[in-house]
Amino acid sequence: MDHDEILELTGEKTASVPEAVSRRVFFKLGAAGAAGAAGLALARSLHAQDKPADHKPPAQQPADIKTNVDEIRAIPRTKDSMPGRFPGRVVRVETGPAVAGGKIDAARVEKAIARGMAELTGESDPAKAWAQFVTPKDVVGIKINPIGGKTISTKPEVVEAILAGLAAAGVPKSNIVIWDRRLHQMPDAGFTAERFPGIALAGTEMRGPNNDFYDEAGELWAKDNIDRGAKFYFADLEMPYNKNLLAAMINQGKESYFSKVVTQKVAKIINVPVLKNSGGTVTLCLKNLSYGSLSNTSRLHKIWAKSVAEPVGFPYLRDKVVLNIVDALQAQYDKGPGANPQFVYDAGMMMFGTDPVAVDTIAHEYLVKVRIEKGVQQFDNARNREFLDIAAGLGLGIAHREKIDLREIALG
Amino acid sequence: MKAAVRMISAALAAAALAAAPAPAPLRQRTVPASLLPSASDLPAGWTPAGPPENYDGEGLYGYIDGGSEIFLQYDFRRVEVGRYKKNEAGRTKDITLDVYRMGTPRDAFGIFSIRREGGERRLDLGGFPNWTSPEQAAFAAGPYFLNIVGFETTAEDTAVFLRLMGRRLAEAGNRPLSLRDEGGPWKGLPPESVQEDSIRYIKGPLAAQGESEILAAEFWAFGAGTEAASAKYGPDGRKLVLIEFEAVPASLLDRVRDVFAEYLTEGKVEDGVLSAKNVAGHVFFFALQGRRAALVFGKTDESAARSLLQAAVTPR
């Protein structure tokens, strides 16, 4: 499919932002109209005396910051390009008591994944279901999120169940890589060589044998883990990094390079993010891929929506991510994305889809509802969905809720 | 109506006379090289689980990535991270201590305050505001914000570390920030029926958005001269956000009205007060008086919300 076909398929090509409630009819001046108008006029005239002023010259707005996203639109799509085999299809499995107080029922997780995969693919045979996405010859990367440590990271039990699925499809252990941007954070989340024998654990940022990010010559151990020869994500902003931060960013300047894990090492990627909030939205499939695969990301937080969505349009992600499996056995509804246990709860849920935009859209809707119920948010602010619209505009998936085929399953 | 006009005028006059409170200067004090406990200082059975880590300035991204943004808006300087473990009954308990050094005691209180809801369990910690739970505890002491995160821990485990760090911070000369003595937007919070342990100091745009999506728009200028304080009130927990402007943004009421119009329903304007409801039936009231604005919202009746709004914009 070419780009236009994908846009047509997802419906994003002709989509327009729904009109907000008419502002002219919203404020009713009814019986209190005259007094109300007078009161408001009074308030206006009074606060006008305060010499209304903007405090500083307007800061450069995210929309004004140029990126090289247009370059990637021209790159031909492949049969595996997002939104993948099932555009707009999202399977949500209520796992029941798969988790209680942080304890995972691995058998129930495995069952949830089997049910989710069957519903997503239409194949009840796990081997056939998984074989829709991988072949025994593929090097498969499993992208986890370990930044929340033991509190709120991808659960090892989820990855173990995925490994069972890959094994059923004939993928040998030697062809599997569990990876994240930060190798050193993986053990704390339970991803160790002891627990996953025969499976490679990889990262971009890393400490060397001296347990430091820098070698004796002052060079970053990770400097060759980013692919400076591949296409990179350009954004016209930068910030200076000190030595500590550079260890986590690998390079500074206006270019963010992709990890060699995605450009060279793996042929297929299974994305396994964990459900957390970031302000009034989610940090999930798209963010786990973009910020998890790039160097030099600190500066990108200033253009959060763009930088979450646009890098996923590069072929290293767009054409390799074949499946998204959301670990929402536990989720965090507030003060994310950093781990804050008081806002972590047993959500008992997993989500499945090849379309990361649709999955994030459903997750956004779900988490905003939770946040409103918990009283930490009052309404869904359209600006919090901007990253979804950007991703949809790149043809990476479907962001229109009414076009998403949500299938819900509750385990007994 | 005339009474309302007199009230508004009086409020404006008082607000005009009130100078913007200056941040308290940071006292010089001797600070130990590390505030983390050494192995010999640890509670019984606990041992270090690796060397301490240090992150400063924007290096915080290397530790908590996107979580750094809000800390930086509260003038984050550096953090020491200590990890500890304890084997008990075949399980390994973990504690991570984050000792954040913020710019001022106000900043430390601010970042502490926005991460509590109010109503959490507290300990007597020499006046340091704090809260604790089985898997997390936190407090503010001088310019320091302490965050304790546990895994497989009990309320007693986190409490032991909370007391330990409270003693260490006090011995290092840190004192609680007195909201009564320290100037700040919280001074304008009406005291009647306030839930004191819910008081928050709102400094930057992310904390403001965390209070309400209504405050997410850039025109509020949080981080560029605008600050706020918030608190919950009464048994229903209706929330008041009291906003203090360095300079009132142009056409503020119109802009707020537009935000109300976009996301809320049943909008009204009456006596300079904007009101509306959200889909869950929660009420919203907004008023501007001089350089101070008040936003009240929650699952409460309109009269209670309106009374709180009026109290918030009435000079004391």
mmCIF file of N, CA and C in Angstrom, chain A residues 52-144:
data_model
loop_
_atom_site.group_PDB
_atom_site.id
_atom_site.type_symbol
_atom_site.label_atom_id
_atom_site.label_comp_id
_atom_site.label_asym_id
_atom_site.label_seq_id
_atom_site.Cartn_x
_atom_site.Cartn_y
_atom_site.Cartn_z
ATOM 1 N N PRO A 52 -2.956 45.047 31.133
ATOM 2 C CA PRO A 52 -2.773 43.696 30.621
ATOM 3 C C PRO A 52 -1.513 43.607 29.780
ATOM 4 N N ALA A 53 -0.778 42.584 30.000
ATOM 5 C CA ALA A 53 0.466 42.453 29.257
ATOM 6 C C ALA A 53 0.895 41.015 29.221
ATOM 7 N N ASP A 54 1.491 40.637 28.167
ATOM 8 C CA ASP A 54 2.152 39.349 28.152
ATOM 9 C C ASP A 54 3.478 39.534 28.872
ATOM 10 N N HIS A 55 3.879 38.526 29.609
ATOM 11 C CA HIS A 55 5.018 38.682 30.497
ATOM 12 C C HIS A 55 6.344 38.672 29.758
ATOM 13 N N LYS A 56 6.424 37.879 28.745
ATOM 14 C CA LYS A 56 7.686 37.729 28.037
ATOM 15 C C LYS A 56 7.372 37.653 26.553
ATOM 16 N N PRO A 57 8.366 37.871 25.725
ATOM 17 C CA PRO A 57 8.111 37.606 24.310
ATOM 18 C C PRO A 57 7.649 36.161 24.175
ATOM 19 N N PRO A 58 6.693 35.912 23.302
ATOM 20 C CA PRO A 58 6.180 34.544 23.204
ATOM 21 C C PRO A 58 7.288 33.559 22.865
ATOM 22 N N ALA A 59 7.288 32.458 23.596
ATOM 23 C CA ALA A 59 8.300 31.437 23.346
ATOM 24 C C ALA A 59 8.021 30.787 21.994
ATOM 25 N N GLN A 60 9.060 30.207 21.432
ATOM 26 C CA GLN A 60 8.876 29.495 20.173
ATOM 27 C C GLN A 60 7.897 28.349 20.410
ATOM 28 N N GLN A 61 6.859 28.302 19.607
ATOM 29 C CA GLN A 61 5.833 27.293 19.808
ATOM 30 C C GLN A 61 6.250 25.982 19.145
ATOM 31 N N PRO A 62 5.823 24.868 19.742
ATOM 32 C CA PRO A 62 6.192 23.573 19.164
ATOM 33 C C PRO A 62 5.866 23.464 17.685
ATOM 34 N N ALA A 63 4.735 24.045 17.291
ATOM 35 C CA ALA A 63 4.341 23.944 15.885
ATOM 36 C C ALA A 63 5.340 24.639 14.965
ATOM 37 N N ASP A 64 6.070 25.599 15.518
ATOM 38 C CA ASP A 64 7.021 26.354 14.700
ATOM 39 C C ASP A 64 8.358 25.640 14.547
ATOM 40 N N ILE A 65 8.599 24.657 15.351
ATOM 41 C CA ILE A 65 9.898 23.999 15.333
ATOM 42 C C ILE A 65 9.920 22.965 14.210
ATOM 43 N N LYS A 66 10.841 23.169 13.308
ATOM 44 C CA LYS A 66 10.909 22.329 12.115
ATOM 45 C C LYS A 66 11.524 20.969 12.434
ATOM 46 N N THR A 67 10.984 19.977 11.792
ATOM 47 C CA THR A 67 11.581 18.648 11.851
ATOM 48 C C THR A 67 11.711 18.135 10.423
ATOM 49 N N ASN A 68 12.338 16.983 10.288
ATOM 50 C CA ASN A 68 12.508 16.431 8.939
ATOM 51 C C ASN A 68 11.447 15.385 8.614
ATOM 52 N N VAL A 69 10.286 15.544 9.226
ATOM 53 C CA VAL A 69 9.257 14.516 9.041
ATOM 54 C C VAL A 69 8.856 14.360 7.571
ATOM 55 N N ASP A 70 8.940 15.441 6.814
ATOM 56 C CA ASP A 70 8.518 15.327 5.411
ATOM 57 C C ASP A 70 9.391 14.358 4.615
ATOM 58 N N GLU A 71 10.641 14.213 5.036
ATOM 59 C CA GLU A 71 11.539 13.300 4.315
ATOM 60 C C GLU A 71 11.030 11.864 4.362
ATOM 61 N N ILE A 72 10.400 11.502 5.470
ATOM 62 C CA ILE A 72 10.020 10.092 5.610
ATOM 63 C C ILE A 72 8.723 9.764 4.881
ATOM 64 N N ARG A 73 7.950 10.791 4.586
ATOM 65 C CA ARG A 73 6.684 10.520 3.879
ATOM 66 C C ARG A 73 6.944 9.896 2.514
ATOM 67 N N ALA A 74 8.094 10.223 1.950
ATOM 68 C CA ALA A 74 8.388 9.749 0.591
ATOM 69 C C ALA A 74 8.962 8.339 0.566
ATOM 70 N N ILE A 75 9.295 7.807 1.716
ATOM 71 C CA ILE A 75 9.912 6.474 1.731
ATOM 72 C C ILE A 75 8.830 5.423 1.489
ATOM 73 N N PRO A 76 9.003 4.595 0.464
ATOM 74 C CA PRO A 76 7.948 3.622 0.127
ATOM 75 C C PRO A 76 7.626 2.708 1.300
ATOM 76 N N ARG A 77 6.344 2.407 1.407
ATOM 77 C CA ARG A 77 5.893 1.513 2.466
ATOM 78 C C ARG A 77 6.128 0.069 2.049
ATOM 79 N N THR A 78 6.112 -0.833 3.025
ATOM 80 C CA THR A 78 6.234 -2.256 2.750
ATOM 81 C C THR A 78 4.947 -2.955 3.186
ATOM 82 N N LYS A 79 4.884 -4.236 2.967
ATOM 83 C CA LYS A 79 3.675 -4.973 3.377
ATOM 84 C C LYS A 79 3.535 -4.999 4.896
ATOM 85 N N ASP A 80 4.628 -4.795 5.600
ATOM 86 C CA ASP A 80 4.586 -4.831 7.067
ATOM 87 C C ASP A 80 4.417 -3.446 7.686
ATOM 88 N N SER A 81 4.333 -2.419 6.861
ATOM 89 C CA SER A 81 4.285 -1.061 7.428
ATOM 90 C C SER A 81 3.042 -0.859 8.294
ATOM 91 N N MET A 82 3.198 0.001 9.290
ATOM 92 C CA MET A 82 2.049 0.370 10.123
ATOM 93 C C MET A 82 0.959 0.961 9.244
ATOM 94 N N PRO A 83 -0.270 0.699 9.532
ATOM 95 C CA PRO A 83 -0.785 0.096 10.769
ATOM 96 C C PRO A 83 -0.856 -1.420 10.765
ATOM 97 N N GLY A 84 -0.118 -2.067 9.889
ATOM 98 C CA GLY A 84 0.014 -3.508 9.971
ATOM 99 C C GLY A 84 -1.172 -4.284 9.429
ATOM 100 N N ARG A 85 -1.265 -5.526 9.850
ATOM 101 C CA ARG A 85 -2.263 -6.439 9.275
ATOM 102 C C ARG A 85 -3.689 -6.065 9.651
ATOM 103 N N PHE A 86 -3.863 -5.429 10.790
ATOM 104 C CA PHE A 86 -5.228 -5.173 11.254
ATOM 105 C C PHE A 86 -5.411 -3.696 11.648
ATOM 106 N N PRO A 87 -5.470 -2.827 10.649
ATOM 107 C CA PRO A 87 -5.638 -1.398 10.957
ATOM 108 C C PRO A 87 -6.901 -1.161 11.778
ATOM 109 N N GLY A 88 -6.746 -0.423 12.858
ATOM 110 C CA GLY A 88 -7.909 -0.017 13.651
ATOM 111 C C GLY A 88 -8.481 -1.096 14.552
ATOM 112 N N ARG A 89 -7.924 -2.289 14.517
ATOM 113 C CA ARG A 89 -8.472 -3.347 15.385
ATOM 114 C C ARG A 89 -7.711 -3.353 16.717
ATOM 115 N N VAL A 90 -8.464 -3.288 17.784
ATOM 116 C CA VAL A 90 -7.867 -3.318 19.116
ATOM 117 C C VAL A 90 -8.620 -4.348 19.946
ATOM 118 N N VAL A 91 -7.861 -5.223 20.566
ATOM 119 C CA VAL A 91 -8.457 -6.229 21.448
ATOM 120 C C VAL A 91 -8.087 -5.879 22.886
ATOM 121 N N ARG A 92 -9.107 -5.779 23.707
ATOM 122 C CA ARG A 92 -8.850 -5.494 25.124
ATOM 123 C C ARG A 92 -9.308 -6.704 25.939
ATOM 124 N N VAL A 93 -8.393 -7.253 26.689
ATOM 125 C CA VAL A 93 -8.702 -8.429 27.504
ATOM 126 C C VAL A 93 -8.695 -8.033 28.978
ATOM 127 N N GLU A 94 -9.844 -8.230 29.620
ATOM 128 C CA GLU A 94 -9.895 -8.057 31.070
ATOM 129 C C GLU A 94 -9.384 -9.359 31.669
ATOM 130 N N THR A 95 -8.270 -9.265 32.360
ATOM 131 C CA THR A 95 -7.605 -10.497 32.780
ATOM 132 C C THR A 95 -8.188 -11.088 34.050
ATOM 133 N N GLY A 96 -9.011 -10.337 34.750
ATOM 134 C CA GLY A 96 -9.431 -10.821 36.059
ATOM 135 C C GLY A 96 -8.242 -10.758 37.007
ATOM 136 N N PRO A 97 -8.247 -11.603 38.005
ATOM 137 C CA PRO A 97 -7.198 -11.486 39.039
ATOM 138 C C PRO A 97 -5.838 -12.030 38.594
ATOM 139 N N ALA A 98 -5.312 -11.468 37.517
ATOM 140 C CA ALA A 98 -3.976 -11.871 37.081
ATOM 141 C C ALA A 98 -2.922 -11.199 37.945
ATOM 142 N N VAL A 99 -3.353 -10.175 38.622
ATOM 143 C CA VAL A 99 -2.414 -9.471 39.478
ATOM 144 C C VAL A 99 -3.136 -9.075 40.754
ATOM 145 N N ALA A 100 -2.450 -9.246 41.853
ATOM 146 C CA ALA A 100 -2.988 -8.800 43.136
ATOM 147 C C ALA A 100 -1.823 -8.303 43.969
ATOM 148 N N GLY A 101 -1.846 -7.006 44.232
ATOM 149 C CA GLY A 101 -0.768 -6.415 45.018
ATOM 150 C C GLY A 101 0.597 -6.616 44.395
ATOM 151 N N GLY A 102 0.631 -6.626 43.106
ATOM 152 C CA GLY A 102 1.920 -6.751 42.431
ATOM 153 C C GLY A 102 2.318 -8.186 42.130
ATOM 154 N N LYS A 103 1.583 -9.146 42.654
ATOM 155 C CA LYS A 103 1.900 -10.562 42.374
ATOM 156 C C LYS A 103 1.203 -10.982 41.081
ATOM 157 N N ILE A 104 1.960 -11.599 40.217
ATOM 158 C CA ILE A 104 1.427 -11.943 38.906
ATOM 159 C C ILE A 104 1.076 -13.426 38.841
ATOM 160 N N ASP A 105 -0.080 -13.701 38.294
ATOM 161 C CA ASP A 105 -0.491 -15.075 38.014
ATOM 162 C C ASP A 105 -0.067 -15.370 36.574
ATOM 163 N N ALA A 106 1.100 -16.001 36.435
ATOM 164 C CA ALA A 106 1.691 -16.181 35.104
ATOM 165 C C ALA A 106 0.793 -17.012 34.184
ATOM 166 N N ALA A 107 0.122 -17.989 34.760
ATOM 167 C CA ALA A 107 -0.738 -18.840 33.925
ATOM 168 C C ALA A 107 -1.895 -18.023 33.355
ATOM 169 N N ARG A 108 -2.421 -17.134 34.157
ATOM 170 C CA ARG A 108 -3.527 -16.293 33.691
ATOM 171 C C ARG A 108 -3.040 -15.302 32.633
ATOM 172 N N VAL A 109 -1.844 -14.807 32.809
ATOM 173 C CA VAL A 109 -1.269 -13.899 31.808
ATOM 174 C C VAL A 109 -1.124 -14.632 30.475
ATOM 175 N N GLU A 110 -0.633 -15.843 30.553
ATOM 176 C CA GLU A 110 -0.450 -16.623 29.323
ATOM 177 C C GLU A 110 -1.804 -16.852 28.637
ATOM 178 N N LYS A 111 -2.810 -17.119 29.454
ATOM 179 C CA LYS A 111 -4.150 -17.334 28.904
ATOM 180 C C LYS A 111 -4.678 -16.044 28.264
ATOM 181 N N ALA A 112 -4.434 -14.928 28.927
ATOM 182 C CA ALA A 112 -4.893 -13.637 28.388
ATOM 183 C C ALA A 112 -4.245 -13.350 27.045
ATOM 184 N N ILE A 113 -2.968 -13.648 26.952
ATOM 185 C CA ILE A 113 -2.262 -13.394 25.689
ATOM 186 C C ILE A 113 -2.770 -14.335 24.595
ATOM 187 N N ALA A 114 -3.016 -15.564 24.955
ATOM 188 C CA ALA A 114 -3.536 -16.508 23.948
ATOM 189 C C ALA A 114 -4.902 -16.050 23.439
ATOM 190 N N ARG A 115 -5.761 -15.612 24.353
ATOM 191 C CA ARG A 115 -7.094 -15.146 23.953
ATOM 192 C C ARG A 115 -7.005 -13.864 23.125
ATOM 193 N N GLY A 116 -6.146 -12.986 23.558
ATOM 194 C CA GLY A 116 -5.995 -11.721 22.835
ATOM 195 C C GLY A 116 -5.469 -11.939 21.426
ATOM 196 N N MET A 117 -4.487 -12.786 21.309
ATOM 197 C CA MET A 117 -3.909 -13.057 19.990
ATOM 198 C C MET A 117 -4.913 -13.769 19.086
ATOM 199 N N ALA A 118 -5.692 -14.653 19.669
ATOM 200 C CA ALA A 118 -6.694 -15.360 18.866
ATOM 201 C C ALA A 118 -7.746 -14.387 18.339
ATOM 202 N N GLU A 119 -8.177 -13.475 19.193
ATOM 203 C CA GLU A 119 -9.196 -12.502 18.779
ATOM 204 C C GLU A 119 -8.629 -11.531 17.736
ATOM 205 N N LEU A 120 -7.395 -11.151 17.936
ATOM 206 C CA LEU A 120 -6.781 -10.207 16.993
ATOM 207 C C LEU A 120 -6.623 -10.833 15.611
ATOM 208 N N THR A 121 -6.173 -12.087 15.595
ATOM 209 C CA THR A 121 -5.798 -12.699 14.317
ATOM 210 C C THR A 121 -6.883 -13.569 13.703
ATOM 211 N N GLY A 122 -7.832 -14.012 14.545
ATOM 212 C CA GLY A 122 -8.824 -14.955 14.049
ATOM 213 C C GLY A 122 -8.310 -16.386 14.031
ATOM 214 N N GLU A 123 -7.171 -16.605 14.628
ATOM 215 C CA GLU A 123 -6.561 -17.944 14.675
ATOM 216 C C GLU A 123 -6.564 -18.452 16.114
ATOM 217 N N SER A 124 -7.225 -19.556 16.365
ATOM 218 C CA SER A 124 -7.242 -20.091 17.727
ATOM 219 C C SER A 124 -5.981 -20.901 18.035
ATOM 220 N N ASP A 125 -5.300 -21.337 16.981
ATOM 221 C CA ASP A 125 -4.045 -22.063 17.180
ATOM 222 C C ASP A 125 -2.928 -21.037 17.420
ATOM 223 N N PRO A 126 -2.329 -21.033 18.615
ATOM 224 C CA PRO A 126 -1.309 -20.009 18.918
ATOM 225 C C PRO A 126 -0.178 -19.980 17.898
ATOM 226 N N ALA A 127 0.251 -21.158 17.444
ATOM 227 C CA ALA A 127 1.366 -21.176 16.488
ATOM 228 C C ALA A 127 0.993 -20.424 15.213
ATOM 229 N N LYS A 128 -0.235 -20.646 14.754
ATOM 230 C CA LYS A 128 -0.669 -19.960 13.528
ATOM 231 C C LYS A 128 -0.896 -18.468 13.781
ATOM 232 N N ALA A 129 -1.391 -18.169 14.957
ATOM 233 C CA ALA A 129 -1.607 -16.751 15.277
ATOM 234 C C ALA A 129 -0.281 -15.997 15.264
ATOM 235 N N TRP A 130 0.706 -16.531 15.954
ATOM 236 C CA TRP A 130 2.000 -15.838 16.026
ATOM 237 C C TRP A 130 2.701 -15.850 14.672
ATOM 238 N N ALA A 131 2.466 -16.901 13.908
ATOM 239 C CA ALA A 131 3.127 -17.003 12.602
ATOM 240 C C ALA A 131 2.629 -15.946 11.622
ATOM 241 N N GLN A 132 1.544 -15.271 11.962
ATOM 242 C CA GLN A 132 1.093 -14.172 11.096
ATOM 243 C C GLN A 132 2.050 -12.982 11.156
ATOM 244 N N PHE A 133 2.889 -12.974 12.184
ATOM 245 C CA PHE A 133 3.735 -11.791 12.389
ATOM 246 C C PHE A 133 5.229 -12.073 12.290
ATOM 247 N N VAL A 134 5.621 -13.296 12.543
ATOM 248 C CA VAL A 134 7.052 -13.611 12.562
ATOM 249 C C VAL A 134 7.292 -14.946 11.860
ATOM 250 N N THR A 135 8.527 -15.103 11.392
ATOM 251 C CA THR A 135 8.943 -16.388 10.825
ATOM 252 C C THR A 135 10.148 -16.873 11.628
ATOM 253 N N PRO A 136 10.455 -18.147 11.519
ATOM 254 C CA PRO A 136 11.602 -18.667 12.276
ATOM 255 C C PRO A 136 12.920 -17.995 11.912
ATOM 256 N N LYS A 137 12.977 -17.372 10.755
ATOM 257 C CA LYS A 137 14.237 -16.739 10.351
ATOM 258 C C LYS A 137 14.375 -15.307 10.856
ATOM 259 N N ASP A 138 13.288 -14.743 11.322
ATOM 260 C CA ASP A 138 13.337 -13.348 11.765
ATOM 261 C C ASP A 138 14.134 -13.208 13.055
ATOM 262 N N VAL A 139 14.892 -12.112 13.135
ATOM 263 C CA VAL A 139 15.412 -11.698 14.437
ATOM 264 C C VAL A 139 14.361 -10.762 15.029
ATOM 265 N N VAL A 140 13.825 -11.169 16.151
ATOM 266 C CA VAL A 140 12.679 -10.462 16.732
ATOM 267 C C VAL A 140 13.112 -9.680 17.974
ATOM 268 N N GLY A 141 12.825 -8.415 17.976
ATOM 269 C CA GLY A 141 13.101 -7.581 19.152
ATOM 270 C C GLY A 141 11.835 -7.377 19.967
ATOM 271 N N ILE A 142 11.932 -7.587 21.262
ATOM 272 C CA ILE A 142 10.804 -7.323 22.165
ATOM 273 C C ILE A 142 11.130 -6.051 22.926
ATOM 274 N N LYS A 143 10.405 -4.983 22.594
ATOM 275 C CA LYS A 143 10.696 -3.680 23.195
ATOM 276 C C LYS A 143 9.896 -3.536 24.490
ATOM 277 N N ILE A 144 10.613 -3.538 25.590
ATOM 278 C CA ILE A 144 9.951 -3.410 26.891
ATOM 279 C C ILE A 144 10.079 -1.976 27.391
#
